[in-house]
Short mmCIF file of C-alpha atoms in Angstrom, two decimals:
data_model
loop_
_atom_site.label_atom_id
_atom_site.label_comp_id
_atom_site.label_asym_id
_atom_site.label_seq_id
_atom_site.Cartn_x
_atom_site.Cartn_y
_atom_site.Cartn_z
CA MET A 4 21.01 106.17 -42.62
CA GLY A 5 19.53 103.00 -44.02
CA LEU A 6 19.89 101.79 -47.57
CA VAL A 7 17.21 99.38 -48.80
CA GLY A 8 16.08 97.90 -52.06
CA PRO A 9 15.58 94.60 -53.85
CA SER A 10 18.44 92.14 -54.32
CA GLY A 11 20.68 93.18 -57.17
CA SER A 12 19.62 96.80 -56.98
CA GLY A 13 23.22 97.91 -56.44
CA LYS A 14 23.32 98.61 -52.72
CA SER A 15 26.51 96.68 -52.06
CA THR A 16 28.04 97.94 -55.29
CA LEU A 17 27.35 101.49 -54.18
CA LEU A 18 29.22 100.88 -50.91
CA ARG A 19 32.11 99.23 -52.76
CA ALA A 20 32.26 102.15 -55.16
CA LEU A 21 32.24 104.59 -52.25
CA VAL A 22 35.47 103.13 -50.86
CA GLY A 23 37.07 102.71 -54.26
CA LEU A 24 36.79 98.92 -54.58
CA ALA A 25 34.52 99.15 -57.59
CA PRO A 26 34.94 101.75 -60.32
CA PRO A 27 32.24 104.41 -60.09
CA SER A 28 30.55 104.99 -63.44
CA ALA A 29 28.96 108.33 -62.60
CA GLY A 30 28.35 110.72 -59.77
CA GLN A 31 30.43 112.57 -57.23
CA VAL A 32 31.54 112.00 -53.69
CA VAL A 33 32.32 115.12 -51.72
CA LEU A 34 34.60 114.87 -48.71
CA GLU A 35 35.16 117.96 -46.57
CA GLY A 36 34.24 120.20 -49.47
CA LYS A 37 36.46 118.45 -51.99
CA ILE A 38 35.37 116.15 -54.78
CA VAL A 39 37.00 112.74 -54.41
CA ASP A 40 38.96 111.66 -57.46
CA TYR A 41 39.01 107.87 -57.36
CA ALA A 42 41.69 107.70 -60.04
CA LYS A 43 44.14 109.63 -57.86
CA LYS A 44 45.95 107.81 -55.08
CA ASP A 45 46.15 110.78 -52.72
CA SER A 46 42.51 111.58 -53.07
CA LEU A 47 41.46 107.98 -52.50
CA ARG A 48 43.82 107.73 -49.54
CA ALA A 49 42.31 110.81 -47.93
CA LEU A 50 38.84 109.38 -48.40
CA ARG A 51 39.82 106.03 -46.92
CA ASP A 52 41.25 107.79 -43.87
CA HIS A 53 37.72 108.96 -43.09
CA VAL A 54 35.53 106.07 -44.14
CA ALA A 55 35.45 102.53 -42.74
CA ILE A 56 33.53 99.59 -44.14
CA VAL A 57 32.27 96.42 -42.49
CA PHE A 58 31.45 93.53 -44.80
CA GLN A 59 28.90 90.74 -44.69
CA GLN A 60 31.68 88.16 -44.30
CA TYR A 61 33.53 90.06 -41.50
CA ASN A 62 36.88 89.71 -43.36
CA LEU A 63 38.97 89.58 -40.23
CA PHE A 64 42.65 88.85 -40.82
CA GLN A 65 42.74 85.14 -40.03
CA ASN A 66 46.39 85.10 -39.03
CA MET A 67 45.99 87.75 -36.35
CA THR A 68 44.42 87.75 -32.92
CA VAL A 69 41.34 89.83 -32.24
CA LEU A 70 43.46 92.53 -30.63
CA ASP A 71 45.97 92.62 -33.50
CA ASN A 72 43.14 92.86 -36.02
CA ILE A 73 42.00 96.02 -34.30
CA ILE A 74 45.37 97.67 -33.64
CA VAL A 75 47.25 96.82 -36.83
CA THR A 76 46.00 99.78 -38.85
CA PRO A 77 46.10 102.38 -36.06
CA ILE A 78 49.71 101.39 -35.32
CA LYS A 79 51.11 100.57 -38.75
CA VAL A 80 49.20 102.94 -40.98
CA ARG A 81 48.23 105.80 -38.69
CA GLY A 82 51.43 105.69 -36.64
CA ARG A 83 49.70 105.64 -33.28
CA ALA A 84 51.55 104.60 -30.12
CA ARG A 85 51.09 100.96 -29.33
CA ALA A 86 49.98 101.32 -25.69
CA GLU A 87 47.40 103.91 -26.64
CA ALA A 88 46.03 101.85 -29.53
CA GLU A 89 45.82 98.76 -27.34
CA ALA A 90 43.97 100.58 -24.57
CA GLU A 91 41.49 101.91 -27.11
CA ALA A 92 41.08 98.48 -28.66
CA ARG A 93 40.29 96.96 -25.28
CA ALA A 94 37.75 99.68 -24.60
CA LEU A 95 36.15 99.05 -28.00
CA LEU A 96 36.04 95.32 -27.36
CA SER A 97 34.21 95.83 -24.09
CA ARG A 98 31.84 98.17 -25.88
CA VAL A 99 30.89 95.43 -28.34
CA GLY A 100 30.66 92.90 -25.50
CA LEU A 101 33.82 90.97 -26.24
CA SER A 102 36.13 91.70 -23.35
CA GLY A 103 38.45 88.77 -22.71
CA LYS A 104 38.59 87.73 -26.36
CA GLU A 105 41.69 89.82 -27.12
CA SER A 106 43.99 86.90 -27.84
CA ALA A 107 41.46 84.68 -29.59
CA TYR A 108 41.87 84.04 -33.32
CA PRO A 109 38.94 84.76 -35.64
CA ASP A 110 38.28 81.07 -36.35
CA GLN A 111 37.75 80.49 -32.64
CA LEU A 112 34.83 82.94 -32.58
CA SER A 113 31.22 82.65 -33.70
CA GLY A 114 30.04 84.65 -36.70
CA GLY A 115 28.31 87.17 -34.48
CA GLN A 116 31.45 87.65 -32.41
CA GLN A 117 33.61 88.01 -35.52
CA GLN A 118 31.24 90.62 -36.88
CA ARG A 119 31.42 92.59 -33.65
CA VAL A 120 35.22 92.46 -33.82
CA ALA A 121 34.97 93.78 -37.37
CA ILE A 122 32.83 96.66 -36.12
CA ALA A 123 35.33 97.37 -33.33
CA ARG A 124 38.10 97.31 -35.92
CA ALA A 125 36.23 99.87 -38.01
CA LEU A 126 35.59 102.07 -34.96
CA ALA A 127 39.29 102.02 -34.04
CA LEU A 128 39.93 104.01 -37.22
CA LYS A 129 37.73 106.82 -35.87
CA PRO A 130 35.97 107.21 -39.19
CA ALA A 131 33.63 110.03 -40.01
CA LEU A 132 31.38 107.48 -41.69
CA ILE A 133 30.99 103.73 -41.28
CA LEU A 134 29.55 101.70 -44.12
CA LEU A 135 27.86 98.48 -43.06
CA ASP A 136 27.20 96.04 -45.87
CA GLU A 137 24.62 93.42 -44.93
CA VAL A 138 26.49 92.83 -41.71
CA THR A 139 23.90 90.43 -40.33
CA ALA A 140 23.07 88.54 -43.52
CA ALA A 141 25.58 85.75 -42.94
CA LEU A 142 24.70 85.24 -39.28
CA ASP A 143 22.54 82.66 -37.58
CA PRO A 144 19.27 84.28 -36.50
CA GLU A 145 20.07 84.09 -32.80
CA LEU A 146 23.32 86.01 -33.34
CA VAL A 147 21.81 88.82 -35.39
CA ARG A 148 20.50 90.54 -32.31
CA ASP A 149 23.90 90.99 -30.65
CA VAL A 150 25.23 92.73 -33.71
CA LEU A 151 22.17 94.91 -34.19
CA ASP A 152 22.34 95.93 -30.51
CA VAL A 153 25.87 97.17 -31.06
CA ILE A 154 24.83 99.14 -34.14
CA ARG A 155 21.87 100.63 -32.30
CA ASP A 156 24.19 101.80 -29.50
CA LEU A 157 26.52 103.41 -32.01
CA ALA A 158 23.63 105.17 -33.71
CA GLY A 159 22.56 106.44 -30.29
CA GLU A 160 26.02 107.91 -29.79
CA GLY A 161 25.71 109.89 -32.97
CA ILE A 162 28.16 107.93 -35.14
CA THR A 163 27.28 108.34 -38.78
CA MET A 164 26.54 105.05 -40.48
CA LEU A 165 25.24 103.94 -43.81
CA LEU A 166 23.61 100.59 -43.32
CA VAL A 167 22.67 98.22 -46.10
CA SER A 168 20.36 95.62 -44.66
CA HIS A 169 17.33 93.43 -45.14
CA GLU A 170 16.47 93.86 -41.46
CA MET A 171 13.62 96.25 -42.26
CA GLY A 172 12.31 96.37 -38.71
CA PHE A 173 15.71 97.47 -37.48
CA ILE A 174 16.19 100.13 -40.13
CA ARG A 175 12.75 101.53 -39.48
CA GLU A 176 13.52 101.85 -35.80
CA ALA A 177 17.17 102.94 -35.88
CA ALA A 178 17.62 104.98 -39.06
CA HIS A 179 17.01 108.70 -39.34
CA ARG A 180 16.87 108.61 -43.08
CA VAL A 181 16.27 105.79 -45.50
CA VAL A 182 17.39 105.51 -49.11
CA MET A 183 15.46 103.26 -51.45
CA MET A 184 17.44 101.88 -54.39
CA ASP A 185 16.35 99.94 -57.44
CA ALA A 186 18.14 98.94 -60.62
CA GLY A 187 21.28 100.83 -59.70
CA ARG A 188 19.53 104.12 -58.95
CA VAL A 189 18.28 105.92 -55.90
CA VAL A 190 14.50 105.92 -56.12
CA GLU A 191 13.49 107.74 -52.98
CA VAL A 192 15.07 109.29 -49.88
CA GLY A 193 13.19 110.19 -46.74
CA PRO A 194 12.54 109.53 -43.07
CA PRO A 195 11.68 105.90 -42.24
CA GLN A 196 7.95 106.64 -41.77
CA GLN A 197 7.75 108.01 -45.29
CA ILE A 198 9.67 105.17 -46.97
CA PHE A 199 7.96 102.37 -45.09
CA ASP A 200 4.42 103.71 -44.63
CA THR A 201 3.69 106.44 -47.13
CA PRO A 202 6.18 106.11 -50.01
CA THR A 203 5.78 108.62 -52.78
CA GLU A 204 7.31 106.45 -55.50
CA ASP A 205 5.58 103.47 -57.09
CA ARG A 206 8.69 101.33 -56.98
CA THR A 207 9.15 101.91 -53.25
CA ARG A 208 5.51 101.04 -52.69
CA ALA A 209 5.82 97.86 -54.72
CA PHE A 210 8.96 96.84 -52.83
CA MET A 211 7.43 97.51 -49.42
CA SER A 212 4.24 95.64 -50.19
CA LYS A 213 6.29 92.61 -51.24
CA ILE A 214 8.22 92.66 -48.00
CA ILE A 215 5.16 93.04 -45.86
CA ARG A 216 3.36 90.26 -47.65
CA HIS A 217 6.12 87.80 -46.82
CA MET B 16 80.31 39.36 -59.98
CA ALA B 17 81.91 39.14 -56.57
CA GLU B 18 85.02 40.68 -58.06
CA ASP B 19 83.00 43.49 -59.65
CA LEU B 20 81.38 44.21 -56.29
CA ALA B 21 84.72 44.25 -54.54
CA ASN B 22 86.11 46.58 -57.20
CA LEU B 23 83.22 49.02 -56.83
CA PHE B 24 82.80 49.09 -53.07
CA THR B 25 86.23 50.40 -52.18
CA ALA B 26 86.58 53.24 -49.72
CA GLY B 27 87.90 55.51 -52.47
CA ASN B 28 84.97 54.88 -54.82
CA MET B 29 82.43 55.32 -52.07
CA LYS B 30 84.01 58.61 -51.06
CA PHE B 31 83.88 59.67 -54.69
CA LEU B 32 80.16 58.82 -54.95
CA LEU B 33 79.47 60.53 -51.65
CA ARG B 34 81.02 63.69 -53.01
CA GLY B 35 78.59 63.34 -55.90
CA VAL B 36 75.71 62.99 -53.42
CA GLU B 37 76.98 66.07 -51.64
CA MET B 38 76.96 68.11 -54.84
CA THR B 39 73.49 66.88 -55.77
CA LEU B 40 72.20 67.87 -52.34
CA LEU B 41 73.96 71.20 -52.56
CA LEU B 42 72.45 71.95 -55.98
CA THR B 43 69.00 70.96 -54.71
CA LEU B 44 69.34 73.12 -51.62
CA ILE B 45 70.57 76.14 -53.59
CA GLY B 46 67.71 75.64 -56.04
CA GLY B 47 65.16 75.42 -53.25
CA VAL B 48 66.29 78.49 -51.35
CA THR B 49 66.96 80.82 -54.27
CA GLY B 50 63.87 79.43 -55.99
CA LEU B 51 61.64 80.41 -53.08
CA ILE B 52 63.13 83.88 -52.90
CA GLY B 53 63.18 84.39 -56.67
CA GLY B 54 59.73 82.85 -56.95
CA PHE B 55 58.38 85.26 -54.39
CA VAL B 56 59.91 88.26 -56.16
CA LEU B 57 58.42 87.09 -59.47
CA ALA B 58 55.01 86.35 -57.98
CA TYR B 59 54.96 89.73 -56.23
CA ALA B 60 55.97 91.48 -59.46
CA ARG B 61 53.27 89.65 -61.39
CA SER B 62 50.59 90.65 -58.91
CA SER B 63 51.52 94.34 -58.99
CA LYS B 64 48.91 96.87 -60.00
CA GLY B 65 48.83 100.05 -61.99
CA ARG B 66 49.78 100.99 -65.52
CA LEU B 67 53.21 102.22 -64.49
CA LEU B 68 54.28 98.76 -63.39
CA ALA B 69 52.97 97.00 -66.48
CA PRO B 70 56.48 96.40 -67.90
CA VAL B 71 57.52 94.78 -64.60
CA ARG B 72 54.50 92.48 -64.72
CA TRP B 73 55.16 91.70 -68.34
CA CYS B 74 58.85 90.83 -67.78
CA ALA B 75 58.05 88.59 -64.82
CA THR B 76 55.37 86.77 -66.80
CA VAL B 77 57.65 86.23 -69.77
CA PHE B 78 60.43 84.95 -67.50
CA VAL B 79 58.17 82.48 -65.71
CA GLU B 80 56.45 81.21 -68.84
CA PHE B 81 59.72 80.93 -70.76
CA PHE B 82 61.68 78.89 -68.25
CA ARG B 83 58.69 76.68 -67.47
CA ARG B 84 58.16 75.85 -71.13
CA ILE B 85 61.65 74.83 -72.21
CA PRO B 86 63.40 71.58 -71.16
CA PHE B 87 65.92 72.00 -68.37
CA LEU B 88 68.63 70.55 -70.59
CA VAL B 89 68.10 73.40 -73.03
CA THR B 90 68.28 75.98 -70.23
CA LEU B 91 71.48 74.34 -69.07
CA PHE B 92 73.19 74.54 -72.46
CA LEU B 93 71.87 78.05 -73.01
CA VAL B 94 73.49 79.12 -69.76
CA LEU B 95 76.63 77.08 -70.44
CA TYR B 96 77.33 78.74 -73.78
CA THR B 97 76.29 82.20 -72.65
CA VAL B 98 78.56 82.01 -69.62
CA GLN B 99 81.44 80.60 -71.65
CA MET B 100 81.08 83.39 -74.17
CA VAL B 101 81.50 85.99 -71.45
CA LEU B 102 83.82 84.16 -69.04
CA PRO B 103 85.50 81.24 -70.84
CA ARG B 104 87.14 79.99 -67.65
CA ALA B 105 84.04 80.10 -65.43
CA PRO B 106 83.68 76.94 -63.32
CA LEU B 107 80.98 74.54 -64.54
CA PHE B 108 79.51 74.37 -61.07
CA TRP B 109 78.38 77.97 -61.42
CA VAL B 110 76.79 77.17 -64.75
CA ALA B 111 74.71 74.55 -62.97
CA VAL B 112 73.87 76.94 -60.15
CA ILE B 113 72.71 79.68 -62.51
CA SER B 114 70.57 77.29 -64.57
CA ILE B 115 69.03 75.82 -61.46
CA CYS B 116 68.20 79.23 -60.02
CA LEU B 117 66.50 80.24 -63.26
CA LEU B 118 64.45 77.06 -63.41
CA CYS B 119 63.53 76.92 -59.72
CA SER B 120 62.55 80.60 -59.59
CA ALA B 121 60.21 80.14 -62.53
CA TYR B 122 58.52 77.06 -61.06
CA MET B 123 58.43 78.40 -57.51
CA ALA B 124 56.86 81.61 -58.81
CA GLU B 125 53.77 79.62 -59.74
CA ILE B 126 53.77 77.80 -56.39
CA VAL B 127 54.06 81.08 -54.49
CA ARG B 128 51.38 82.66 -56.65
CA ALA B 129 48.97 79.79 -55.99
CA GLY B 130 49.70 80.15 -52.27
CA MET B 131 49.12 83.90 -52.27
CA GLU B 132 45.91 83.48 -54.23
CA SER B 133 44.64 81.00 -51.64
CA VAL B 134 44.21 83.91 -49.22
CA PRO B 135 40.65 85.25 -49.57
CA THR B 136 40.54 88.47 -51.63
CA PRO B 137 38.06 90.20 -49.27
CA GLN B 138 40.69 90.21 -46.50
CA ILE B 139 43.05 91.98 -48.87
CA GLU B 140 40.37 94.45 -49.98
CA THR B 141 39.61 95.20 -46.35
CA ALA B 142 43.26 96.01 -45.72
CA GLU B 143 43.36 98.16 -48.88
CA VAL B 144 40.40 100.19 -47.68
CA MET B 145 42.31 100.75 -44.44
CA ASN B 146 45.06 102.36 -46.52
CA MET B 147 47.55 99.59 -45.84
CA PRO B 148 50.30 99.61 -48.48
CA ARG B 149 50.58 96.56 -50.71
CA TRP B 150 53.94 95.36 -49.40
CA ARG B 151 52.59 95.44 -45.87
CA ILE B 152 49.43 93.58 -46.88
CA THR B 153 51.65 90.93 -48.49
CA TRP B 154 54.01 90.73 -45.55
CA MET B 155 51.52 90.88 -42.66
CA ILE B 156 48.37 89.30 -44.05
CA VAL B 157 49.02 87.29 -47.22
CA LEU B 158 52.31 85.48 -46.55
CA PRO B 159 51.49 84.41 -42.98
CA GLN B 160 48.44 82.62 -44.41
CA ALA B 161 49.94 81.50 -47.70
CA TRP B 162 53.04 79.73 -46.42
CA LYS B 163 51.10 76.62 -45.37
CA VAL B 164 50.06 76.20 -48.97
CA ILE B 165 53.45 77.19 -50.39
CA LEU B 166 55.83 75.06 -48.31
CA PRO B 167 54.43 71.57 -48.96
CA SER B 168 54.18 72.26 -52.71
CA ALA B 169 57.69 73.69 -52.71
CA VAL B 170 59.07 70.57 -51.04
CA SER B 171 57.27 68.24 -53.43
CA TYR B 172 58.65 70.27 -56.31
CA MET B 173 62.14 69.86 -54.84
CA VAL B 174 61.60 66.08 -54.70
CA MET B 175 61.01 66.15 -58.44
CA PHE B 176 63.83 68.57 -58.93
CA VAL B 177 66.46 66.34 -57.26
CA LYS B 178 66.13 64.09 -60.29
CA ASP B 179 66.54 66.98 -62.74
CA THR B 180 69.90 67.90 -61.23
CA ALA B 181 71.22 64.70 -62.88
CA LEU B 182 70.97 66.57 -66.19
CA ALA B 183 73.75 68.88 -65.03
CA SER B 184 76.14 65.99 -65.67
CA GLN B 185 75.42 66.52 -69.36
CA ALA B 186 77.16 69.87 -69.15
CA GLY B 187 80.08 68.28 -67.37
CA VAL B 188 79.07 69.40 -63.89
CA PHE B 189 80.25 67.11 -61.15
CA GLU B 190 77.37 65.66 -59.13
CA LEU B 191 76.03 62.18 -58.37
CA MET B 192 75.22 61.17 -61.95
CA PHE B 193 78.54 62.50 -63.19
CA ALA B 194 80.36 60.57 -60.45
CA GLY B 195 78.61 57.39 -61.61
CA LYS B 196 79.60 57.95 -65.21
CA ALA B 197 83.19 58.64 -64.17
CA LEU B 198 83.34 55.33 -62.29
CA VAL B 199 82.04 53.48 -65.35
CA ASN B 200 84.72 55.16 -67.45
CA ARG B 201 87.28 53.78 -65.04
CA GLY B 202 86.17 50.30 -66.10
CA LEU B 203 83.77 49.42 -63.30
CA ASP B 204 80.64 47.37 -64.03
CA PRO B 205 78.02 49.86 -65.37
CA LEU B 206 75.03 47.92 -64.04
CA LEU B 207 76.41 47.84 -60.52
CA VAL B 208 77.51 51.48 -60.62
CA PHE B 209 74.17 52.81 -61.78
CA ALA B 210 72.26 50.55 -59.40
CA THR B 211 74.26 52.18 -56.62
CA VAL B 212 73.61 55.63 -58.06
CA LEU B 213 69.90 54.79 -58.22
CA LEU B 214 69.88 53.79 -54.56
CA ALA B 215 71.65 57.02 -53.70
CA TYR B 216 69.02 59.12 -55.51
CA PHE B 217 66.31 57.16 -53.76
CA ALA B 218 68.01 57.73 -50.42
CA ILE B 219 67.90 61.48 -51.08
CA SER B 220 64.42 61.92 -52.47
CA TRP B 221 62.41 59.45 -50.42
CA PRO B 222 63.07 61.10 -47.04
CA LEU B 223 62.46 64.48 -48.68
CA ALA B 224 59.10 63.27 -49.98
CA ARG B 225 58.18 61.94 -46.54
CA PHE B 226 59.20 65.27 -45.05
CA GLY B 227 56.90 67.04 -47.52
CA ARG B 228 53.95 64.87 -46.49
CA TRP B 229 54.69 65.36 -42.82
CA LEU B 230 54.94 69.10 -43.34
CA GLU B 231 51.60 69.20 -45.10
CA ALA B 232 49.83 67.32 -42.31
CA ARG B 233 51.59 69.39 -39.69
CA LEU B 234 50.87 72.79 -41.21
CA ALA B 235 47.24 72.13 -42.07
CA ASP B 236 46.00 73.14 -38.63
CA ARG B 237 48.70 75.49 -37.48
CA ARG B 238 49.00 79.20 -37.74
CA LEU B 239 52.03 81.36 -37.72
CA GLU B 240 52.19 82.79 -34.24
CA GLY B 241 53.39 86.32 -34.35
CA GLY B 242 51.42 89.48 -34.35
CA VAL B 243 51.78 93.15 -34.78
CA ARG B 244 55.23 94.25 -33.72
#
């Protein structure tokens, strides 16, 4: 699922609110048939066990190796066995094309590599939903592709993702559904063809024409 | 003059001054270690979240602000008279230790806080979203990155603090300054005595300051090797 809209329309804020980093002002999130109560620790904890988020700035733990970044939560929070978590982490690293980087520290990696580690770290949590917040916006153009390739593969494997991005071409190709946001509200939801080619809302149309023009 | 020198530099007097140096070093060391621990506890308390812990935050803030705002001499006398009210025969050394721990904890709390705040918030938010408890975030993510900022500042604070320990002599605590005064009272030349005391203070704080600089340069590009155990 892709989430698009002009800058400042609240896309990132929506993702932050979804994981309880920003206070939601209205609306409901339903998880496995239950309404999430963001004010309650247990409820928020249950939500966070199912949702992972990847940020624009990767946010890897700078004091830990790539491998430790990935296994720390499975081992320390989820109580998984170390050997098992490590084997999974290695498999995930090879999946994002970073085998052999296990003992590197984040500052020894390029932005694109760090972002792929961050995606592997999110996958290690086996989330029901992965939120991706402008994950390619901070990258040099030649590195964007590597990250998008990984996301495309994941989408192909049926992993549910909510992707905020300005990579319109990518969203059009990879997303099944696209949400258009403006001024803090959802304007239109539909398949990519509808949103990009035949939008029903004026604001979507205006936004798309601006993008195409430039 | 030559006679004054000969009178001062006797083995007995030097031993006496050295014992003063020892006490000054001991007070500084105690202040540094308990200050770091106390400072961490205070900084951690101040950064706690939730309405339930508001009184804890409030107490820690009041403690830090209070002991940072009043002169050390005042703290010293406050402790002296409080202790003497409760335990009239308590040794003065412990009065100095208590005062120093109060002062150092308050100052170190700010140093530790600045260090912890130097770790980018997004890393912490990321860990929160992964359901990592706060103490674990602090222990595994914040402190391993913050210590390079904390340690050099802590050492340079200790360099300043060495000089403050001289105030303990005002409460009758035996340390370097007190030893100097005692020698003067025995009729030795005050100028010579305090020149020697001055050199002794310099001999303590200069190497400490150099150590602080070295530490800063050394830590700048190092990370704490460790990992998930």
